[in-house]
Tab-separated table of C-alpha atoms in Angstrom:
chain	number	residue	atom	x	y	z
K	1	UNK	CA	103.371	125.366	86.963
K	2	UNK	CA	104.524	124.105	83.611
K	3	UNK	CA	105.816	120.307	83.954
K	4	UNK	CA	108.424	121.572	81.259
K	5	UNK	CA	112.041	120.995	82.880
K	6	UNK	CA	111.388	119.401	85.747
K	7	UNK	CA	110.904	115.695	84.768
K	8	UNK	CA	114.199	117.565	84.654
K	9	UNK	CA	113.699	115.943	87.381
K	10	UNK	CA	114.899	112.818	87.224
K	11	UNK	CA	115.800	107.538	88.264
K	12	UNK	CA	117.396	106.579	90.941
K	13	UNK	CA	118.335	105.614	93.749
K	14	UNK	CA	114.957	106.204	95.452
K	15	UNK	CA	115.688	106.536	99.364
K	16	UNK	CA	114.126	109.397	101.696
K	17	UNK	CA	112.060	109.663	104.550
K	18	UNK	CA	111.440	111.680	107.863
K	19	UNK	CA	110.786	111.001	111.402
K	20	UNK	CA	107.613	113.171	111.455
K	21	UNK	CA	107.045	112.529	107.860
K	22	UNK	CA	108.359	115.294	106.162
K	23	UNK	CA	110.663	115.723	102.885
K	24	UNK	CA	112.459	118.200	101.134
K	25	UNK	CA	112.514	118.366	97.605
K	26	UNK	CA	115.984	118.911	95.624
K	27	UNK	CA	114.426	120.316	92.732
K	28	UNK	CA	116.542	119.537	89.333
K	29	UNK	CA	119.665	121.530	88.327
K	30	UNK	CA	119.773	122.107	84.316
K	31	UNK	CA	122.455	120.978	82.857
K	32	UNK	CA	125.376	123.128	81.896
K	33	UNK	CA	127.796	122.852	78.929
K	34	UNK	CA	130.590	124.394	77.476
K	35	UNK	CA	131.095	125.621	74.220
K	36	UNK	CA	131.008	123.643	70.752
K	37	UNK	CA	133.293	125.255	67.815
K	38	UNK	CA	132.052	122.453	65.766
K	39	UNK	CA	129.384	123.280	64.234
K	40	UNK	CA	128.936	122.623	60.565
K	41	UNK	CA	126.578	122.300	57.501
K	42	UNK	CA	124.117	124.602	58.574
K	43	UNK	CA	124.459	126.612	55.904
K	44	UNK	CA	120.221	126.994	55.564
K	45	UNK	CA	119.995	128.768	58.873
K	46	UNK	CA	120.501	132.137	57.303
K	47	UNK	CA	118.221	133.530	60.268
K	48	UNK	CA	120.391	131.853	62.900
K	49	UNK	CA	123.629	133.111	64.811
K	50	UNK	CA	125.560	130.081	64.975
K	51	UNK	CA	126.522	129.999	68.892
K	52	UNK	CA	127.058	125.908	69.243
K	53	UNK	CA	125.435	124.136	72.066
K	54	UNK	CA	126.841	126.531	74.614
K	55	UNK	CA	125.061	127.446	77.706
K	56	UNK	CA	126.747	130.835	78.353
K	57	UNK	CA	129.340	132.700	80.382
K	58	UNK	CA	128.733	131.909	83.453
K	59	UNK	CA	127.725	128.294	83.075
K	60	UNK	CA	131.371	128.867	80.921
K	61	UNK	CA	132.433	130.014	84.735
K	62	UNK	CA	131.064	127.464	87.228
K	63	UNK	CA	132.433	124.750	84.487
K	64	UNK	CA	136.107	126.462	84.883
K	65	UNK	CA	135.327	126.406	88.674
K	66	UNK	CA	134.631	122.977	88.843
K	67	UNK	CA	137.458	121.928	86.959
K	68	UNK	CA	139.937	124.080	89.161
K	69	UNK	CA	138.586	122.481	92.372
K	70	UNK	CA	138.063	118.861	90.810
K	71	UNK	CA	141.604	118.759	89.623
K	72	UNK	CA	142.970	119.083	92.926
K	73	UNK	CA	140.957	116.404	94.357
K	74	UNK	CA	140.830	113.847	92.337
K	75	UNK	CA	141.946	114.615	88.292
K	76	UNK	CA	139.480	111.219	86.784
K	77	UNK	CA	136.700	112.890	88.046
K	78	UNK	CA	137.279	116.128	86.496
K	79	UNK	CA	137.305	113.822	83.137
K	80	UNK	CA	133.579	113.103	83.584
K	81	UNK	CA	129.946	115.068	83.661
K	82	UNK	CA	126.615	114.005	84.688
K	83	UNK	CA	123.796	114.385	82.046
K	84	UNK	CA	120.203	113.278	82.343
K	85	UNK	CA	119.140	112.061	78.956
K	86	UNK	CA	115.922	109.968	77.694
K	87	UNK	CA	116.006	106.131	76.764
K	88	UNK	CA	113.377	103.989	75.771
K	89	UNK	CA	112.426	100.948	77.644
K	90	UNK	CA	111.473	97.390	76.888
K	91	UNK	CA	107.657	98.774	76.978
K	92	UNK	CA	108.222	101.209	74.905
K	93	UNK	CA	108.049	104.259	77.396
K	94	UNK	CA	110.709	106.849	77.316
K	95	UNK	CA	112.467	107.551	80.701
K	96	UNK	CA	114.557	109.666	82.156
K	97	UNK	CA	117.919	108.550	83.299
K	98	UNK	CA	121.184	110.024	85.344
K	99	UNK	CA	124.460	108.937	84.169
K	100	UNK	CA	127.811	110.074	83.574
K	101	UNK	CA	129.732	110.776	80.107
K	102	UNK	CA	133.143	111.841	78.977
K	103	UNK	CA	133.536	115.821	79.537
K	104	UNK	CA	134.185	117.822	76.367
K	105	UNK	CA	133.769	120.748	74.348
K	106	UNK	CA	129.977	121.033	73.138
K	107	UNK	CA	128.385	118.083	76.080
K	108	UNK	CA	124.591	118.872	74.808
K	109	UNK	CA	125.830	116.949	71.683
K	110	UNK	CA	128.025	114.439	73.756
K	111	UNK	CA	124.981	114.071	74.809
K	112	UNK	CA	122.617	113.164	72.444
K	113	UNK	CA	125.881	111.069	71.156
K	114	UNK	CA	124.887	109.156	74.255
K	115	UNK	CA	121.555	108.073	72.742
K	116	UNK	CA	122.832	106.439	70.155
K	117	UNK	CA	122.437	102.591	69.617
K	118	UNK	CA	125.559	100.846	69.578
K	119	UNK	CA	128.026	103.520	71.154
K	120	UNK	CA	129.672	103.040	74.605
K	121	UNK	CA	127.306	104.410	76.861
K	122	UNK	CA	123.744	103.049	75.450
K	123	UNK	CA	126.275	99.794	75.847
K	124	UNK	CA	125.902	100.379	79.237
K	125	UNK	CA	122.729	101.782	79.591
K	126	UNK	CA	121.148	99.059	77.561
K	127	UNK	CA	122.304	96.194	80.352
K	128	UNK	CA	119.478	97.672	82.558
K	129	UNK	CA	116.967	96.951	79.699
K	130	UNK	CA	116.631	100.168	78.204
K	131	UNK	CA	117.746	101.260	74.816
K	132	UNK	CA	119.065	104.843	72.672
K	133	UNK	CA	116.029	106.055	70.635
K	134	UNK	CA	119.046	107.296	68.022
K	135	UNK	CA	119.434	104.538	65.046
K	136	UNK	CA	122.851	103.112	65.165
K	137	UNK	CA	125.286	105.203	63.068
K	138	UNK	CA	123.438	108.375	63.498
K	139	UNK	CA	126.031	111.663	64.268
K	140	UNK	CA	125.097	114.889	65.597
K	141	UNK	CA	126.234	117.128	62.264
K	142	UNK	CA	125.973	120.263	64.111
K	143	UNK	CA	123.743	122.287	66.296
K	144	UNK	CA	122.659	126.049	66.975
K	145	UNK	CA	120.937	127.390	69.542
K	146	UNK	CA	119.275	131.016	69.624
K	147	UNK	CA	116.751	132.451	71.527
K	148	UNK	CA	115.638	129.354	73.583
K	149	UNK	CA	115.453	127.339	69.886
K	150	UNK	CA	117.921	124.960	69.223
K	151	UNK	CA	118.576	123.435	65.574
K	152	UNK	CA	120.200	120.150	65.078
K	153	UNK	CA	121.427	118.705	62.354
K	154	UNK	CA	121.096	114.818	62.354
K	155	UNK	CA	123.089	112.504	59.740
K	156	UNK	CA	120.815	110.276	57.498
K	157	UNK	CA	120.832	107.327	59.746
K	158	UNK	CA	118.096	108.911	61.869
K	159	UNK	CA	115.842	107.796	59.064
K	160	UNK	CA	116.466	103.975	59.615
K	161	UNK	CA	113.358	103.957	61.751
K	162	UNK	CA	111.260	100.331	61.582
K	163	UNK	CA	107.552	102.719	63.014
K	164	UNK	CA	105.736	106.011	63.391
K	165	UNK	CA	105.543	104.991	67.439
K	166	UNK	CA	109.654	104.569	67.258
K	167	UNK	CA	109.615	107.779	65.454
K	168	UNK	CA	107.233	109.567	67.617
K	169	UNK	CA	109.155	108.060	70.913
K	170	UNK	CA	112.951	109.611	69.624
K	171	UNK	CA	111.913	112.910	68.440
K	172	UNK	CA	110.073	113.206	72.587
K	173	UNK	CA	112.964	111.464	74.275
K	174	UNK	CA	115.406	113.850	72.065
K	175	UNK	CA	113.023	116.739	72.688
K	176	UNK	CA	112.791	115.908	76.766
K	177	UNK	CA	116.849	115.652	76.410
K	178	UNK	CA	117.943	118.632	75.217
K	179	UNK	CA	115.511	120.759	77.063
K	180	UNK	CA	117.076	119.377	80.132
K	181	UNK	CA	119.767	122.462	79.474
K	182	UNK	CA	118.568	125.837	80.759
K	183	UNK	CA	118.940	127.735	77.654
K	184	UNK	CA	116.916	125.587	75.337
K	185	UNK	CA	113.169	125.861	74.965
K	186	UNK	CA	112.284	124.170	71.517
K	187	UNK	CA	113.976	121.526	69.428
K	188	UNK	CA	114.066	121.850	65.614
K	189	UNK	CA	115.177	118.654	63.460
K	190	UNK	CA	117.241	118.401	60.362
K	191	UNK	CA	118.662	115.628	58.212
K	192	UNK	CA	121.601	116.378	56.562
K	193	UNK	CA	121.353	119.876	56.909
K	194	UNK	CA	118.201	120.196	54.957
K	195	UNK	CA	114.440	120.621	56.582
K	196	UNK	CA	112.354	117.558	55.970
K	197	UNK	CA	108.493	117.120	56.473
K	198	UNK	CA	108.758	114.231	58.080
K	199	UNK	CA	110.917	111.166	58.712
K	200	UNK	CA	110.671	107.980	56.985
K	201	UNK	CA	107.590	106.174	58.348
K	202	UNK	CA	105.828	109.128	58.605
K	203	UNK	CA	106.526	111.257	61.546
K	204	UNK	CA	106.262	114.873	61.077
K	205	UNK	CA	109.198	117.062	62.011
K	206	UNK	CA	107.857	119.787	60.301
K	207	UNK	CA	107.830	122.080	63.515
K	208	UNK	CA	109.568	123.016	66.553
K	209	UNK	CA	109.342	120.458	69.730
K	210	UNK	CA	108.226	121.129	73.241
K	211	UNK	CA	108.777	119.873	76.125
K	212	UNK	CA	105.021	117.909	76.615
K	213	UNK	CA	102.940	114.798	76.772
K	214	UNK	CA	105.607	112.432	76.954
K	215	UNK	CA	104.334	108.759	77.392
K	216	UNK	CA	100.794	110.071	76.809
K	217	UNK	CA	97.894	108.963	77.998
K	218	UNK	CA	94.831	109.342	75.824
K	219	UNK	CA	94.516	112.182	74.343
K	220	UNK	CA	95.439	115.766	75.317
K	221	UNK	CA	92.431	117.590	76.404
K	222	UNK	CA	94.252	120.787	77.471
K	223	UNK	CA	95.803	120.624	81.185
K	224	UNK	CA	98.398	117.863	80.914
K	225	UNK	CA	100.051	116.969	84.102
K	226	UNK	CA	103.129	113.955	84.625
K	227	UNK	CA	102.738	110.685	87.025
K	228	UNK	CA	106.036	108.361	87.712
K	229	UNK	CA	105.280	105.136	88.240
K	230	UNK	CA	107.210	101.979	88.921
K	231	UNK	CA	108.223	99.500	85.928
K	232	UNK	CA	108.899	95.710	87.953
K	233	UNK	CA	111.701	94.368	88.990
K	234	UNK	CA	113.342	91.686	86.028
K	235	UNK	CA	116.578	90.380	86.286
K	236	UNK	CA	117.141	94.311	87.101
K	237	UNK	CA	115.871	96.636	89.369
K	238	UNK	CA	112.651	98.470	88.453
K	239	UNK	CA	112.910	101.866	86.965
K	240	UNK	CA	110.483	104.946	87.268
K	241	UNK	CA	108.504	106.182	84.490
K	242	UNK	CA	106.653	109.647	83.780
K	243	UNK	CA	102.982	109.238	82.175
K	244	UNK	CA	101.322	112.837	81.091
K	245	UNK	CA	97.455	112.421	81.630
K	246	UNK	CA	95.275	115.008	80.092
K	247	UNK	CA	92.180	116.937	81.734
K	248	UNK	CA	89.848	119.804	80.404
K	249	UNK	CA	89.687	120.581	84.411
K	250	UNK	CA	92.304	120.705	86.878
K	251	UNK	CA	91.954	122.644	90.498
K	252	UNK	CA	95.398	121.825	91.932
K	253	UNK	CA	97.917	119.711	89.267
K	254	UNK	CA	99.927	119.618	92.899
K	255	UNK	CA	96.986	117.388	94.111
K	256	UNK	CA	95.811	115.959	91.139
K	257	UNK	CA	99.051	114.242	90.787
K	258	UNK	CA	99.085	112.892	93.677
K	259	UNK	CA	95.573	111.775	93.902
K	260	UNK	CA	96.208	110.026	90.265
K	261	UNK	CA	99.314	108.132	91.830
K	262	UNK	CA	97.240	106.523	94.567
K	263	UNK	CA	94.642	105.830	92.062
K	264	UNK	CA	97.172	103.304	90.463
K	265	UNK	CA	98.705	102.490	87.022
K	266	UNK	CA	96.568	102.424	83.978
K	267	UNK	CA	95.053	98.830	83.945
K	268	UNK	CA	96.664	98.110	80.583
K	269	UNK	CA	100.555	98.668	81.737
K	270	UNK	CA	102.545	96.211	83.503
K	271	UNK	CA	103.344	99.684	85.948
K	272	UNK	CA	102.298	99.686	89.988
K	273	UNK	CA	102.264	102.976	92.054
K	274	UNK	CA	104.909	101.449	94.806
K	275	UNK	CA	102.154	102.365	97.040
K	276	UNK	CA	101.745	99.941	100.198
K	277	UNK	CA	98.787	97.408	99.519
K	278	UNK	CA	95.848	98.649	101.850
K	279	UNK	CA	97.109	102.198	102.508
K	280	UNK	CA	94.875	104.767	101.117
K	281	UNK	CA	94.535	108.485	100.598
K	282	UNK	CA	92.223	110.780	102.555
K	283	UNK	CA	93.367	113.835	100.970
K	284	UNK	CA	96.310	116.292	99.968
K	285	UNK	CA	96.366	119.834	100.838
K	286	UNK	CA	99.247	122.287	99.700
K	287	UNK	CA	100.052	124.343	102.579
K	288	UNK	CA	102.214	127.398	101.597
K	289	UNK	CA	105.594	124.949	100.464
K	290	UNK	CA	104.251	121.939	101.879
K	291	UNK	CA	101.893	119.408	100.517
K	292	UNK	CA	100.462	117.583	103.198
K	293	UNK	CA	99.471	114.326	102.617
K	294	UNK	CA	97.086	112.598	104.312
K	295	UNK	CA	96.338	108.944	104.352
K	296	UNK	CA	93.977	106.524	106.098
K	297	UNK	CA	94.421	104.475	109.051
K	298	UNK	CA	95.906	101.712	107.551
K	299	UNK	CA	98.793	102.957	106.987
K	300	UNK	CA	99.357	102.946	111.453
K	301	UNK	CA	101.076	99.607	109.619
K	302	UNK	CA	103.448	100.843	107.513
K	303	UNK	CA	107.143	99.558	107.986
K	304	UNK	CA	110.028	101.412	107.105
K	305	UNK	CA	110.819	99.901	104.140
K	306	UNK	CA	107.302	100.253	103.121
K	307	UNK	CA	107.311	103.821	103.805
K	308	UNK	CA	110.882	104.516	102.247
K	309	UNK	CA	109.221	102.748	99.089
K	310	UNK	CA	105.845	105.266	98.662
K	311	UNK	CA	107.532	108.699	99.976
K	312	UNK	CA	110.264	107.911	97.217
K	313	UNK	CA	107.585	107.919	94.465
K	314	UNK	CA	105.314	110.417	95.902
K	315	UNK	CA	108.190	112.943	96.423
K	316	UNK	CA	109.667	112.143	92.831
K	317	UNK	CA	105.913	112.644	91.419
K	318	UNK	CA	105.869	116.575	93.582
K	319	UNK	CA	109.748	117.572	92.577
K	320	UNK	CA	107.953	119.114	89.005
K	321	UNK	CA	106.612	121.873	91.067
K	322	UNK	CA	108.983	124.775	92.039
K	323	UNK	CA	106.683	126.051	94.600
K	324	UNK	CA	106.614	122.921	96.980
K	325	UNK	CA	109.722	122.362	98.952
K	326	UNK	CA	108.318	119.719	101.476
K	327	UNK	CA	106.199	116.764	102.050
K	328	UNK	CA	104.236	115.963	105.028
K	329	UNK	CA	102.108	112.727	105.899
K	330	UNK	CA	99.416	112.659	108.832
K	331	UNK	CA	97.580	109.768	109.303
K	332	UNK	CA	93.487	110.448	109.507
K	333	UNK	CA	94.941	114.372	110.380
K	334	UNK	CA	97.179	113.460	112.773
K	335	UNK	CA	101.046	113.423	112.548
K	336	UNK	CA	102.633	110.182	111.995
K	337	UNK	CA	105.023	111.161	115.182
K	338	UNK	CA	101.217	111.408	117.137
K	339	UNK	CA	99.777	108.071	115.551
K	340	UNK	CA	103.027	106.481	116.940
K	341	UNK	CA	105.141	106.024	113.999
K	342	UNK	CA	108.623	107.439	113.959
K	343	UNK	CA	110.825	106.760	110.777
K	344	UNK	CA	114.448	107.506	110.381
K	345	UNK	CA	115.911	110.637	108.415
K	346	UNK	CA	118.503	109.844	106.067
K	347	UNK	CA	118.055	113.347	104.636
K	348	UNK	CA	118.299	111.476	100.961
K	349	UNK	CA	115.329	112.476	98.370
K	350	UNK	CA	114.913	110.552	95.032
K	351	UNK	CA	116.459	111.263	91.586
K	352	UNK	CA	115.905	110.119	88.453
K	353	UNK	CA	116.850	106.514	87.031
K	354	UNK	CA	120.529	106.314	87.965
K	355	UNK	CA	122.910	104.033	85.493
């Protein structure tokens, strides 16, 4: 399956487990917004319906729902909306990350507001040592969105860029962002509503953006599939990060994932693979919605905490495909239950980065 909306997927409070080793998967909601009357100075999209960054009548619906039922429970609540948008980190990786803005009109542009260094949020976003890939001072001019494409108009301080590699990393983590909502497929870029070649240091914008190869790994050879791994603890906890690695040949991506993950971080990141030291894998198998994982008999050692820690990462790597709904671990083929370990079930599964 396409790793497209899934790292709409998410970081995290990372807790789950099961006492015979098994985990369901909440796969990744899109996120729904409301309509967005202001949309201006696109005057050059002569092709385009202007329809604002809405999501559509019956996202309109559930939003009116949820307002109804918030309001009688508690009314602050109502006042707020949780978005996953991209940041950059102090390595210069772009990762996903949970929070919570101010509801309003048009929230796929609240949103990318969000991103924006210097305003409230990235104020408190930036505390856990990541960053908004959107220059300070940069506004969201207006937006359309047709057909799965969706045009947006950036003010001229998106050109205060200091590299290519900053350039490259806000036009993915802007990309990754707004293809988070359901109803967008590709991301086109203006600057003051005119079309541009490219931005200042060089980075073509020339084209519509996918959802792809974010935090790439060499080079794409063809069948790209995402890795999260952990960044260390600082003064701050840890957060997870995707990598895309590229093959010319992949049987299962399911497996291949997985098998990357316990292969461990690229030698030349300061990442780990919050696998256990000494516990090693045997071999995965997807089993109708299952992916059974099966690891060597070291880990007959594992603690809880231990196991929390790797089922958190391993079930946050498999929540980008739709078609598994479960994890299972066996232990040299037999259950972890049968090789005598028996781990509690808090019935909690990983999400993404959570600020």
């Amino acid at each position: 399956m396409s790793i497209k909306k899934n790292i709409s997927l998410i970081l995290i409070v990372c807790l789950a487990a099961s006492i015979t080793g098994c985990s369901t998967l909440d796969m990744m909601v899109g996120l729904k917004g409301g309509e967005n009357p202001d949309v201006t100075d696109l005057a050059d999209l002569s092709d385009f319906e202007i329809v604002d960054d809405s999501i559509g009548e019956e996202a309109k619906e559930d939003i009116e729902q949820e307002a109804v039922e918030t309001i009688t429970v508690n009314a602050q609540e109502e006042k707020m909306k949780d978005i996953l948008a991209y940041y950059e980190d102090e390595n210069g990786f772009i990762v996903p990350v949970n929070t919570k803005i101010p509801w309003e009109e048009g929230i796929a542009k609240a949103t990318l507001r969000s991103m924006v260094v210097g305003s409230e949020i990235e104020k408190k976003i930036a505390q856990s040592n990541l960053h908004g890939v959107l220059p300070e001072g940069t506004q969201i001019r207006g937006m359309s969105i047709k057909d799965g494409l969706c045009v947006v108009d950036l003010s001229n301080h998106v050109l205060n860029t200091e590299s290519i590699d900053q350039e490259k990393n806000m036009v993915s983590a802007l990309t990754y962002t707004l293809t988070e909502f359901p109803t967008i497929d590709k991301v086109e870029i203006m600057v003051e509503g005119q079309d541009i070649a490219a931005l200042s240091k060089g980075y073509s914008i020339d084209t519509a953006f996918e959802r792809k190869n974010i935090n790439l790994q060499g080079k794409d050879n063809g069948i790209n599939y995402t890795v999260y791994y952990k960044a260390p603890d600082t003064e701050v906890e840890g957060h997870y990060v995707p990598l895309t690695f590229s093959a010319s040949k992949v049987g299962n991506p399911a497996v291949a994932v997985v098998e990357r993950l316990f292969g461990g971080a690229p030698s030349d990141t300061v990442l780990s693979n919050n696998i256990p030291v000494g516990v090693n894998l045997r071999d995965v198998e997807v089993k109708g919605g299952t992916a059974v994982v099966n690891l060597g008999v070291e880990a007959v050692n594992l603690s809880q905490e231990e196991f929390e820690d790797m089922n958190a990462i391993v079930v946050l790597c498999l929540e980008q495909f739709e078609e598994i709904a479960d994890v299972e671990y066996n232990i040299e083929g037999l259950s972890f239950e049968a090789a005598g370990l028996n781990f509690e079930d808090d019935n909690v599964t990983p999400v993404f980065n959570q600020y």
